[in-house]
PDB file of N, CA and C in Angstrom:
ATOM      1  N   MET A   1      50.717  43.950  76.290  1.00 57.00           N
ATOM      2  CA  MET A   1      51.771  44.810  75.303  1.00 57.00           C
ATOM      3  C   MET A   1      50.798  45.583  74.716  1.00 57.00           C
ATOM      4  N   GLY A   2      49.620  45.884  74.559  1.00 68.00           N
ATOM      5  CA  GLY A   2      49.085  46.607  73.977  1.00 68.00           C
ATOM      6  C   GLY A   2      49.042  46.562  72.399  1.00 68.00           C
ATOM      7  N   ASN A   3      47.979  47.495  72.009  1.00 77.00           N
ATOM      8  CA  ASN A   3      47.126  47.393  70.561  1.00 77.00           C
ATOM      9  C   ASN A   3      48.282  48.250  69.549  1.00 77.00           C
ATOM     10  N   GLY A   4      49.206  49.271  70.078  1.00 80.00           N
ATOM     11  CA  GLY A   4      49.876  50.124  69.477  1.00 80.00           C
ATOM     12  C   GLY A   4      49.175  51.557  69.063  1.00 80.00           C
ATOM     13  N   TRP A   5      48.378  51.918  69.445  1.00 84.00           N
ATOM     14  CA  TRP A   5      47.430  52.820  69.082  1.00 84.00           C
ATOM     15  C   TRP A   5      48.046  53.879  69.439  1.00 84.00           C
ATOM     16  N   HIS A   6      49.115  54.191  69.964  1.00 88.00           N
ATOM     17  CA  HIS A   6      49.972  55.137  70.439  1.00 88.00           C
ATOM     18  C   HIS A   6      50.919  55.550  69.732  1.00 88.00           C
ATOM     19  N   GLU A   7      51.154  54.962  68.812  1.00 91.00           N
ATOM     20  CA  GLU A   7      52.093  55.053  67.725  1.00 91.00           C
ATOM     21  C   GLU A   7      51.662  55.869  66.462  1.00 91.00           C
ATOM     22  N   TRP A   8      50.297  55.592  66.254  1.00 91.00           N
ATOM     23  CA  TRP A   8      49.181  56.622  65.337  1.00 91.00           C
ATOM     24  C   TRP A   8      49.353  58.040  65.177  1.00 91.00           C
ATOM     25  N   PRO A   9      49.995  58.537  65.713  1.00 93.00           N
ATOM     26  CA  PRO A   9      50.223  59.974  66.007  1.00 93.00           C
ATOM     27  C   PRO A   9      51.439  60.411  65.109  1.00 93.00           C
ATOM     28  N   LEU A  10      52.424  59.560  65.756  1.00 94.00           N
ATOM     29  CA  LEU A  10      53.479  59.552  65.146  1.00 94.00           C
ATOM     30  C   LEU A  10      53.898  58.933  63.507  1.00 94.00           C
ATOM     31  N   VAL A  11      53.034  58.068  63.393  1.00 94.00           N
ATOM     32  CA  VAL A  11      52.752  57.678  61.946  1.00 94.00           C
ATOM     33  C   VAL A  11      52.314  58.721  61.120  1.00 94.00           C
ATOM     34  N   ILE A  12      50.794  59.102  61.379  1.00 96.00           N
ATOM     35  CA  ILE A  12      50.660  60.577  60.845  1.00 96.00           C
ATOM     36  C   ILE A  12      51.617  61.508  60.516  1.00 96.00           C
ATOM     37  N   PHE A  13      51.978  62.123  61.877  1.00 97.00           N
ATOM     38  CA  PHE A  13      52.875  63.127  61.512  1.00 97.00           C
ATOM     39  C   PHE A  13      54.145  62.454  60.334  1.00 97.00           C
ATOM     40  N   THR A  14      54.999  61.620  61.092  1.00 98.00           N
ATOM     41  CA  THR A  14      55.913  61.206  60.208  1.00 98.00           C
ATOM     42  C   THR A  14      55.484  60.953  58.282  1.00 98.00           C
ATOM     43  N   VAL A  15      54.196  60.501  57.929  1.00 98.00           N
ATOM     44  CA  VAL A  15      53.639  60.562  56.399  1.00 98.00           C
ATOM     45  C   VAL A  15      53.535  61.813  55.993  1.00 98.00           C
ATOM     46  N   LEU A  16      53.048  62.780  56.997  1.00 98.00           N
ATOM     47  CA  LEU A  16      52.509  64.375  56.412  1.00 98.00           C
ATOM     48  C   LEU A  16      53.840  65.024  56.363  1.00 98.00           C
ATOM     49  N   GLY A  17      55.080  64.464  56.996  1.00 98.00           N
ATOM     50  CA  GLY A  17      56.596  65.511  56.711  1.00 98.00           C
ATOM     51  C   GLY A  17      56.919  65.063  55.589  1.00 98.00           C
ATOM     52  N   GLN A  18      56.923  63.444  55.596  1.00 98.00           N
ATOM     53  CA  GLN A  18      57.290  62.696  54.085  1.00 98.00           C
ATOM     54  C   GLN A  18      56.664  63.768  52.732  1.00 98.00           C
ATOM     55  N   CYS A  19      55.414  63.870  53.105  1.00 98.00           N
ATOM     56  CA  CYS A  19      54.766  64.488  52.043  1.00 98.00           C
ATOM     57  C   CYS A  19      55.328  66.041  51.769  1.00 98.00           C
ATOM     58  N   VAL A  20      55.437  66.384  52.807  1.00 98.00           N
ATOM     59  CA  VAL A  20      55.869  67.968  52.510  1.00 98.00           C
ATOM     60  C   VAL A  20      57.211  68.097  52.326  1.00 98.00           C
ATOM     61  N   VAL A  21      58.111  67.169  52.379  1.00 98.00           N
ATOM     62  CA  VAL A  21      59.713  66.992  51.982  1.00 98.00           C
ATOM     63  C   VAL A  21      59.318  67.062  50.115  1.00 98.00           C
ATOM     64  N   GLY A  22      58.658  65.818  50.013  1.00 98.00           N
ATOM     65  CA  GLY A  22      58.881  65.399  48.657  1.00 98.00           C
ATOM     66  C   GLY A  22      58.373  66.576  47.726  1.00 98.00           C
ATOM     67  N   ALA A  23      57.232  66.973  48.347  1.00 95.00           N
ATOM     68  CA  ALA A  23      56.361  67.881  47.321  1.00 95.00           C
ATOM     69  C   ALA A  23      57.587  69.646  47.087  1.00 95.00           C
ATOM     70  N   LEU A  24      58.531  69.699  48.205  1.00 94.00           N
ATOM     71  CA  LEU A  24      59.220  70.488  48.286  1.00 94.00           C
ATOM     72  C   LEU A  24      60.316  69.963  47.387  1.00 94.00           C
ATOM     73  N   ILE A  25      60.623  69.017  47.300  1.00 96.00           N
ATOM     74  CA  ILE A  25      62.183  68.490  46.370  1.00 96.00           C
ATOM     75  C   ILE A  25      61.493  68.401  44.868  1.00 96.00           C
ATOM     76  N   VAL A  26      59.955  68.068  44.678  1.00 93.00           N
ATOM     77  CA  VAL A  26      59.317  68.246  43.432  1.00 93.00           C
ATOM     78  C   VAL A  26      59.484  69.736  42.684  1.00 93.00           C
ATOM     79  N   SER A  27      58.882  70.369  43.835  1.00 88.00           N
ATOM     80  CA  SER A  27      59.033  71.666  43.036  1.00 88.00           C
ATOM     81  C   SER A  27      60.088  72.520  43.019  1.00 88.00           C
ATOM     82  N   GLY A  28      61.187  72.043  43.764  1.00 88.00           N
ATOM     83  CA  GLY A  28      62.475  72.172  43.569  1.00 88.00           C
ATOM     84  C   GLY A  28      62.856  72.406  42.599  1.00 88.00           C
ATOM     85  N   ILE A  29      62.738  70.992  41.917  1.00 90.00           N
ATOM     86  CA  ILE A  29      63.019  70.108  40.615  1.00 90.00           C
ATOM     87  C   ILE A  29      62.610  70.909  39.678  1.00 90.00           C
ATOM     88  N   GLY A  30      61.411  71.280  39.673  1.00 84.00           N
ATOM     89  CA  GLY A  30      60.685  72.272  38.462  1.00 84.00           C
ATOM     90  C   GLY A  30      61.169  73.380  38.497  1.00 84.00           C
ATOM     91  N   TRP A  31      61.400  73.983  39.696  1.00 81.00           N
ATOM     92  CA  TRP A  31      61.761  75.247  39.678  1.00 81.00           C
ATOM     93  C   TRP A  31      63.604  75.337  38.704  1.00 81.00           C
ATOM     94  N   PHE A  32      64.179  74.300  39.149  1.00 83.00           N
ATOM     95  CA  PHE A  32      65.631  74.358  38.329  1.00 83.00           C
ATOM     96  C   PHE A  32      65.462  73.795  36.700  1.00 83.00           C
ATOM     97  N   ALA A  33      64.479  73.534  36.431  1.00 84.00           N
ATOM     98  CA  ALA A  33      64.269  72.880  35.165  1.00 84.00           C
ATOM     99  C   ALA A  33      63.567  73.830  34.418  1.00 84.00           C
ATOM    100  N   ALA A  34      63.386  74.830  35.317  1.00 77.00           N
ATOM    101  CA  ALA A  34      62.099  76.290  34.486  1.00 77.00           C
ATOM    102  C   ALA A  34      63.540  76.847  33.166  1.00 77.00           C
ATOM    103  N   LYS A  35      62.907  76.999  32.194  1.00 73.00           N
ATOM    104  CA  LYS A  35      64.117  77.306  31.078  1.00 73.00           C
ATOM    105  C   LYS A  35      64.513  79.067  31.321  1.00 73.00           C
ATOM    106  N   ASN A  36      63.171  79.660  31.375  1.00 75.00           N
ATOM    107  CA  ASN A  36      63.180  81.208  31.536  1.00 75.00           C
ATOM    108  C   ASN A  36      63.187  81.792  32.833  1.00 75.00           C
ATOM    109  N   ASP A  37      63.553  83.159  32.882  1.00 74.00           N
ATOM    110  CA  ASP A  37      63.519  83.779  33.860  1.00 74.00           C
ATOM    111  C   ASP A  37      61.828  83.998  34.520  1.00 74.00           C
ATOM    112  N   ALA A  38      60.880  84.661  33.550  1.00 74.00           N
ATOM    113  CA  ALA A  38      59.569  84.594  33.994  1.00 74.00           C
ATOM    114  C   ALA A  38      59.223  83.076  34.394  1.00 74.00           C
ATOM    115  N   ASP A  39      59.466  81.877  33.922  1.00 67.00           N
ATOM    116  CA  ASP A  39      58.547  80.793  34.514  1.00 67.00           C
ATOM    117  C   ASP A  39      59.121  80.581  36.056  1.00 67.00           C
ATOM    118  N   ARG A  40      60.029  81.164  36.291  1.00 69.00           N
ATOM    119  CA  ARG A  40      60.703  81.019  37.054  1.00 69.00           C
ATOM    120  C   ARG A  40      60.049  81.712  38.509  1.00 69.00           C
ATOM    121  N   GLN A  41      59.372  83.128  38.240  1.00 71.00           N
ATOM    122  CA  GLN A  41      59.235  83.913  39.110  1.00 71.00           C
ATOM    123  C   GLN A  41      57.487  84.002  39.136  1.00 71.00           C
ATOM    124  N   ARG A  42      57.044  83.144  38.110  1.00 70.00           N
ATOM    125  CA  ARG A  42      55.784  82.810  38.294  1.00 70.00           C
ATOM    126  C   ARG A  42      55.341  81.638  39.111  1.00 70.00           C
ATOM    127  N   ILE A  43      56.418  80.632  39.462  1.00 65.00           N
ATOM    128  CA  ILE A  43      56.342  79.406  40.357  1.00 65.00           C
ATOM    129  C   ILE A  43      56.841  80.000  41.689  1.00 65.00           C
ATOM    130  N   VAL A  44      57.892  81.071  41.798  1.00 66.00           N
ATOM    131  CA  VAL A  44      57.541  81.644  42.819  1.00 66.00           C
ATOM    132  C   VAL A  44      56.851  82.199  43.681  1.00 66.00           C
ATOM    133  N   ARG A  45      55.796  82.640  42.654  1.00 61.00           N
ATOM    134  CA  ARG A  45      54.848  83.218  43.462  1.00 61.00           C
ATOM    135  C   ARG A  45      53.699  82.563  43.479  1.00 61.00           C
TER     136      ARG A  45
END
């Protein structure tokens, strides 16, 4: 059957993709939680 080494690129790609999406969600929540417009501009830049 094989030892599954061919699956590792898919595993690494999936984990990195989930990290990127998670960071985007967390930064979006932080952007919406910012109270004033100056903080929002600082987060965007």
